[in-house]
Amino acid sequence: MTDRLLLLDSASLYFRAFYGVPDSVRADDGTVVNALRGFLDMVAKLIPLSEATHVVACWDDDWRPQWRVDLLPTYKTHRVVAEVAAGPDVEEVPDPLEAQVPLIRAALGLLGIPVVGAAEHEADDVIGTLATHARMPVDIVTGDRDLFQLIDDARDVRVVYTARGMSNLETVTDDVVVAKYGVRAAQYADFATLRGDASDGLPGVSGIGDKTAAALLAAHGDIAGIRAAADQPDSDLSAGVRAKIIAGADYLAVAARVVAVVRDLDLPEVDARLRTPDADSLAEAEAFGRRWGAAAAMGRALAAVSAAAD
């Protein structure tokens, strides 16, 4: 089997599991475990689907880094429920899901899947660093289109996109991005910056939508090229578009850095290779599954890990 690295955008997946599995799924003591069970079933499906030999669960150690907020104060503002001066702000997370996040992390440990995060950075940045420096093909599993910027056909870095549900996963390559948005994957971050993204609090450049953003990038390559053209009165930009780019210059100067995924974090070395659990590890994982009403899902995940390790 050819080595392949599977990078999980963990928060994206456990939110999807929480909202996709009924909250009637509970442990014997009444604890809601829908996200835990759903997450385990995702792992059980994704490992054989991608033919992964290595897996890393990438974690949001800071879901809204202050350095990004300093650049763009609107960044993810709508998801903040409490500001914290000395650390990450508190994100809006339903209580039943918040209680399950430690269980999901524990389950990953029992499966032998390392959890990797980085201080003052999001899971996206961990994914960006691991994907950029991987010495094998990579599948990135996420519902976040911003990670399309990491797609690299030459290095076989793909995104497995979950937005349409786990039963309708989409493998996204550069050709798919071009067909959908009219830009190359490497241009996607600039595309999102120009048009904006309400889900991340990015206002975009006023009056610039998808088609105009794609046309500008096709003609000028990137935001730097577009801004340079706007600074030239005799450029091929229409007067209206040129005025919009000039009006949005302050936003463009900072937003591109906010949207760009960090690719050079100093991350700890981890052994991501999947291995068949030994007898003690298997017993511990099975006991965990029984305790939290996820015995069958844990069994499926263990089977996927063992099959990939053979």
Short mmCIF file of C-alpha atoms in Angstrom, two decimals:
data_model
loop_
_atom_site.label_atom_id
_atom_site.label_comp_id
_atom_site.label_asym_id
_atom_site.label_seq_id
_atom_site.Cartn_x
_atom_site.Cartn_y
_atom_site.Cartn_z
CA MET A 1 0.00 0.00 0.00
CA THR A 2 1.28 3.46 -0.91
CA ASP A 3 1.65 5.73 2.10
CA ARG A 4 -1.00 8.44 2.36
CA LEU A 5 -1.52 11.01 5.12
CA LEU A 6 -5.06 11.83 6.27
CA LEU A 7 -5.37 15.21 8.01
CA LEU A 8 -8.59 15.69 9.97
CA ASP A 9 -9.97 19.18 10.53
CA SER A 10 -11.21 17.96 13.89
CA ALA A 11 -13.54 20.78 14.91
CA SER A 12 -15.16 20.84 11.47
CA LEU A 13 -15.86 17.13 11.81
CA TYR A 14 -17.15 17.09 15.38
CA PHE A 15 -19.49 20.01 14.71
CA ARG A 16 -20.83 18.12 11.68
CA ALA A 17 -21.20 14.97 13.77
CA PHE A 18 -23.05 16.87 16.49
CA TYR A 19 -25.58 18.37 14.12
CA GLY A 20 -25.82 15.28 11.92
CA VAL A 21 -26.53 12.67 14.59
CA PRO A 22 -29.68 12.99 16.76
CA ASP A 23 -29.14 14.12 20.34
CA SER A 24 -31.23 11.13 21.41
CA VAL A 25 -28.00 9.14 21.08
CA ARG A 26 -26.91 8.83 24.69
CA ALA A 27 -24.76 6.77 27.02
CA ASP A 28 -26.38 4.61 29.69
CA ASP A 29 -26.15 7.45 32.21
CA GLY A 30 -28.03 9.80 29.86
CA THR A 31 -25.00 11.73 28.59
CA VAL A 32 -25.48 12.94 25.02
CA VAL A 33 -22.82 11.22 22.88
CA ASN A 34 -24.02 11.97 19.35
CA ALA A 35 -20.84 13.87 18.40
CA LEU A 36 -18.59 11.17 19.82
CA ARG A 37 -20.40 8.39 18.02
CA GLY A 38 -20.65 10.34 14.79
CA PHE A 39 -16.97 11.31 14.89
CA LEU A 40 -15.90 7.70 15.38
CA ASP A 41 -18.02 6.61 12.45
CA MET A 42 -16.41 9.34 10.35
CA VAL A 43 -12.97 8.02 11.22
CA ALA A 44 -14.12 4.49 10.40
CA LYS A 45 -15.30 5.66 6.97
CA LEU A 46 -12.51 8.06 6.08
CA ILE A 47 -9.52 5.80 6.71
CA PRO A 48 -10.47 3.13 4.13
CA LEU A 49 -11.96 5.70 1.76
CA SER A 50 -8.68 7.59 1.47
CA GLU A 51 -6.58 4.44 1.85
CA ALA A 52 -4.70 6.25 4.61
CA THR A 53 -1.66 4.75 6.28
CA HIS A 54 -1.06 7.81 8.48
CA VAL A 55 -3.62 10.01 10.29
CA VAL A 56 -3.33 13.24 12.29
CA ALA A 57 -6.23 14.93 14.07
CA CYS A 58 -5.48 18.65 13.69
CA TRP A 59 -6.75 20.77 16.56
CA ASP A 60 -7.82 24.36 17.17
CA ASP A 61 -5.58 25.33 20.09
CA ASP A 62 -6.79 28.85 19.32
CA TRP A 63 -9.85 29.07 17.07
CA ARG A 64 -9.55 32.89 16.73
CA PRO A 65 -5.89 33.91 17.08
CA GLN A 66 -5.33 37.41 18.36
CA TRP A 67 -2.85 38.20 15.60
CA ARG A 68 -5.57 37.60 13.02
CA VAL A 69 -8.04 39.72 15.01
CA ASP A 70 -5.45 42.50 15.28
CA LEU A 71 -5.24 42.53 11.50
CA LEU A 72 -8.99 42.24 10.93
CA PRO A 73 -11.18 42.95 14.00
CA THR A 74 -14.29 41.47 12.34
CA TYR A 75 -12.63 38.05 12.06
CA LYS A 76 -15.11 35.47 13.44
CA THR A 77 -16.64 38.14 15.71
CA HIS A 78 -20.14 36.70 15.31
CA ARG A 79 -19.03 33.43 16.94
CA VAL A 80 -17.61 34.98 20.13
CA VAL A 81 -19.67 34.52 23.29
CA ALA A 82 -17.05 35.83 25.73
CA GLU A 83 -13.80 37.72 25.30
CA VAL A 84 -10.77 36.51 27.26
CA ALA A 85 -7.91 38.96 27.77
CA ALA A 86 -5.24 36.38 28.55
CA GLY A 87 -6.18 33.65 26.09
CA PRO A 88 -8.46 32.51 23.27
CA ASP A 89 -11.95 34.00 23.28
CA VAL A 90 -14.79 31.64 24.09
CA GLU A 91 -16.47 30.27 20.97
CA GLU A 92 -20.17 29.61 20.71
CA VAL A 93 -20.38 25.85 21.23
CA PRO A 94 -23.54 24.05 22.39
CA ASP A 95 -23.09 22.68 25.91
CA PRO A 96 -23.78 19.04 24.90
CA LEU A 97 -21.06 19.29 22.26
CA GLU A 98 -18.55 21.02 24.53
CA ALA A 99 -18.91 18.17 27.01
CA GLN A 100 -18.09 15.64 24.29
CA VAL A 101 -14.93 17.30 22.94
CA PRO A 102 -12.68 15.77 25.66
CA LEU A 103 -14.26 12.37 24.94
CA ILE A 104 -13.48 12.74 21.23
CA ARG A 105 -9.90 13.64 22.04
CA ALA A 106 -9.63 10.65 24.39
CA ALA A 107 -11.07 8.35 21.73
CA LEU A 108 -8.46 9.53 19.22
CA GLY A 109 -5.74 8.68 21.70
CA LEU A 110 -7.16 5.20 22.19
CA LEU A 111 -7.14 4.69 18.42
CA GLY A 112 -3.49 5.72 18.29
CA ILE A 113 -4.26 8.85 16.25
CA PRO A 114 -2.12 11.81 17.36
CA VAL A 115 -3.77 15.14 18.11
CA VAL A 116 -1.70 18.12 16.99
CA GLY A 117 -2.37 21.78 17.72
CA ALA A 118 -0.27 24.94 17.96
CA ALA A 119 -0.48 27.86 20.36
CA GLU A 120 -2.02 31.00 18.85
CA HIS A 121 -2.95 29.12 15.69
CA GLU A 122 -5.94 27.33 14.23
CA ALA A 123 -6.20 23.76 12.99
CA ASP A 124 -6.05 25.22 9.47
CA ASP A 125 -2.48 26.34 10.14
CA VAL A 126 -1.51 22.93 11.50
CA ILE A 127 -3.03 21.34 8.40
CA GLY A 128 -1.22 23.83 6.17
CA THR A 129 2.14 23.06 7.75
CA LEU A 130 1.72 19.28 7.73
CA ALA A 131 0.37 19.21 4.16
CA THR A 132 3.14 21.47 2.87
CA HIS A 133 5.94 19.41 4.39
CA ALA A 134 4.49 15.92 3.95
CA ARG A 135 6.61 13.44 2.04
CA MET A 136 3.60 11.48 0.85
CA PRO A 137 0.21 12.18 -0.75
CA VAL A 138 -2.25 14.00 1.51
CA ASP A 139 -6.02 14.04 1.96
CA ILE A 140 -7.41 16.94 4.02
CA VAL A 141 -10.89 16.30 5.41
CA THR A 142 -12.82 19.50 6.10
CA GLY A 143 -15.99 21.47 5.50
CA ASP A 144 -13.95 24.69 5.23
CA ARG A 145 -13.39 25.96 1.70
CA ASP A 146 -10.46 28.11 2.84
CA LEU A 147 -8.37 24.94 2.83
CA PHE A 148 -8.82 24.68 -0.94
CA GLN A 149 -5.74 26.93 -1.10
CA LEU A 150 -3.63 23.92 -0.05
CA ILE A 151 -4.65 21.71 -2.97
CA ASP A 152 -1.64 20.77 -5.06
CA ASP A 153 -2.19 18.31 -7.88
CA ALA A 154 1.54 17.93 -8.53
CA ARG A 155 2.10 16.72 -4.95
CA ASP A 156 -1.24 14.85 -4.73
CA VAL A 157 -2.64 17.06 -1.97
CA ARG A 158 -6.45 16.89 -2.12
CA VAL A 159 -9.38 18.06 -0.03
CA VAL A 160 -12.15 15.67 0.93
CA TYR A 161 -14.98 18.17 1.29
CA THR A 162 -17.77 17.35 3.75
CA ALA A 163 -20.19 20.22 3.17
CA ARG A 164 -22.79 17.95 1.52
CA GLY A 165 -22.58 15.33 4.24
CA MET A 166 -20.59 12.18 4.88
CA SER A 167 -22.72 10.20 2.44
CA ASN A 168 -21.89 12.65 -0.36
CA LEU A 169 -18.20 13.46 0.09
CA GLU A 170 -16.45 15.37 -2.68
CA THR A 171 -12.79 14.94 -3.54
CA VAL A 172 -11.57 18.37 -4.58
CA THR A 173 -8.59 18.80 -6.89
CA ASP A 174 -7.35 21.85 -8.76
CA ASP A 175 -9.58 21.05 -11.73
CA VAL A 176 -12.63 20.99 -9.45
CA VAL A 177 -11.76 24.41 -8.00
CA VAL A 178 -11.27 25.85 -11.49
CA ALA A 179 -14.58 24.42 -12.67
CA LYS A 180 -16.51 25.75 -9.66
CA TYR A 181 -14.92 29.13 -9.07
CA GLY A 182 -12.90 30.03 -12.15
CA VAL A 183 -9.65 30.27 -10.17
CA ARG A 184 -6.81 27.89 -9.47
CA ALA A 185 -6.59 26.38 -6.00
CA ALA A 186 -3.46 28.43 -5.29
CA GLN A 187 -5.56 31.56 -5.91
CA TYR A 188 -8.45 30.53 -3.67
CA ALA A 189 -7.31 32.51 -0.61
CA ASP A 190 -7.15 35.71 -2.66
CA PHE A 191 -10.52 34.86 -4.24
CA ALA A 192 -12.12 34.49 -0.78
CA THR A 193 -10.48 37.72 0.38
CA LEU A 194 -11.85 39.69 -2.57
CA ARG A 195 -15.41 38.41 -2.50
CA GLY A 196 -15.63 38.05 1.30
CA ASP A 197 -16.90 35.26 3.51
CA ALA A 198 -19.57 36.04 6.09
CA SER A 199 -18.90 32.79 7.96
CA ASP A 200 -15.44 34.10 8.90
CA GLY A 201 -16.36 37.77 9.24
CA LEU A 202 -14.60 38.77 6.01
CA PRO A 203 -16.46 41.72 4.46
CA GLY A 204 -14.72 41.46 1.10
CA VAL A 205 -14.28 44.37 -1.27
CA SER A 206 -17.58 46.18 -1.64
CA GLY A 207 -19.09 45.52 -5.03
CA ILE A 208 -16.74 42.65 -5.94
CA GLY A 209 -18.53 39.33 -6.27
CA ASP A 210 -17.49 35.87 -7.41
CA LYS A 211 -17.34 36.57 -11.14
CA THR A 212 -15.44 39.83 -10.86
CA ALA A 213 -13.01 38.36 -8.33
CA ALA A 214 -12.32 35.40 -10.62
CA ALA A 215 -11.85 37.66 -13.65
CA LEU A 216 -9.46 39.92 -11.77
CA LEU A 217 -7.36 36.98 -10.62
CA ALA A 218 -7.33 35.48 -14.11
CA ALA A 219 -6.02 38.76 -15.50
CA HIS A 220 -3.62 39.79 -12.73
CA GLY A 221 -2.66 36.62 -10.86
CA ASP A 222 -3.07 37.66 -7.26
CA ILE A 223 -4.13 40.52 -5.00
CA ALA A 224 -0.74 42.20 -5.32
CA GLY A 225 -1.13 42.23 -9.09
CA ILE A 226 -4.68 43.55 -8.87
CA ARG A 227 -3.66 46.34 -6.49
CA ALA A 228 -0.75 47.26 -8.75
CA ALA A 229 -3.10 47.49 -11.72
CA ALA A 230 -5.49 49.67 -9.71
CA ASP A 231 -2.64 52.07 -9.01
CA GLN A 232 -2.13 52.58 -12.75
CA PRO A 233 -4.71 54.93 -14.28
CA ASP A 234 -4.08 53.45 -17.74
CA SER A 235 -4.52 49.82 -16.68
CA ASP A 236 -7.12 47.52 -18.21
CA LEU A 237 -9.35 47.85 -15.13
CA SER A 238 -12.65 49.62 -15.66
CA ALA A 239 -13.05 52.87 -13.77
CA GLY A 240 -15.67 51.31 -11.52
CA VAL A 241 -13.62 48.25 -10.60
CA ARG A 242 -10.49 50.35 -10.13
CA ALA A 243 -12.38 52.63 -7.73
CA LYS A 244 -13.61 49.61 -5.73
CA ILE A 245 -10.12 48.15 -5.40
CA ILE A 246 -8.69 51.49 -4.32
CA ALA A 247 -11.50 51.96 -1.78
CA GLY A 248 -10.80 48.48 -0.41
CA ALA A 249 -7.02 48.92 -0.28
CA ASP A 250 -6.74 49.04 3.51
CA TYR A 251 -8.83 45.88 3.84
CA LEU A 252 -6.86 44.06 1.15
CA ALA A 253 -3.57 44.98 2.80
CA VAL A 254 -4.43 42.94 5.90
CA ALA A 255 -7.15 40.45 4.93
CA ALA A 256 -4.94 38.43 2.61
CA ARG A 257 -2.67 37.63 5.58
CA VAL A 258 -5.69 36.63 7.67
CA VAL A 259 -7.02 34.21 5.07
CA ALA A 260 -3.68 32.72 4.09
CA VAL A 261 -3.02 29.46 5.94
CA VAL A 262 0.27 29.34 7.83
CA ARG A 263 2.57 26.70 6.38
CA ASP A 264 5.71 26.94 8.50
CA LEU A 265 4.74 26.25 12.11
CA ASP A 266 7.30 24.63 14.37
CA LEU A 267 5.30 21.50 15.18
CA PRO A 268 6.35 18.57 17.34
CA GLU A 269 7.37 15.36 15.63
CA VAL A 270 4.57 12.81 15.79
CA ASP A 271 4.28 9.22 14.67
CA ALA A 272 1.13 9.25 12.57
CA ARG A 273 1.40 5.74 11.16
CA LEU A 274 -1.65 3.60 11.90
CA ARG A 275 -0.92 0.48 13.94
CA THR A 276 -2.97 -2.49 15.05
CA PRO A 277 -3.72 -2.01 18.78
CA ASP A 278 -2.13 -4.50 21.13
CA ALA A 279 -4.35 -6.51 23.47
CA ASP A 280 -4.23 -4.00 26.33
CA SER A 281 -4.93 -1.02 24.07
CA LEU A 282 -7.77 -2.89 22.38
CA ALA A 283 -9.36 -3.75 25.71
CA GLU A 284 -9.08 -0.15 26.91
CA ALA A 285 -10.64 1.21 23.72
CA GLU A 286 -13.48 -1.30 23.83
CA ALA A 287 -14.17 -0.48 27.50
CA PHE A 288 -14.26 3.22 26.62
CA GLY A 289 -16.76 2.52 23.86
CA ARG A 290 -19.02 0.57 26.19
CA ARG A 291 -18.80 3.23 28.91
CA TRP A 292 -19.86 6.00 26.58
CA GLY A 293 -22.51 4.23 24.54
CA ALA A 294 -20.33 4.07 21.44
CA ALA A 295 -19.21 0.44 21.47
CA ALA A 296 -20.24 -0.32 17.89
CA ALA A 297 -18.76 2.91 16.51
CA MET A 298 -15.52 2.36 18.40
CA GLY A 299 -15.40 -1.19 17.04
CA ARG A 300 -15.76 0.09 13.49
CA ALA A 301 -13.01 2.67 14.02
CA LEU A 302 -10.69 0.06 15.55
CA ALA A 303 -11.35 -2.26 12.62
CA ALA A 304 -10.51 0.53 10.14
CA VAL A 305 -7.27 1.32 11.94
CA SER A 306 -6.25 -2.34 12.08
CA ALA A 307 -7.09 -2.96 8.41
CA ALA A 308 -5.03 0.05 7.34
CA ALA A 309 -2.13 -1.09 9.47
CA ASP A 310 -2.00 -4.58 7.92
#
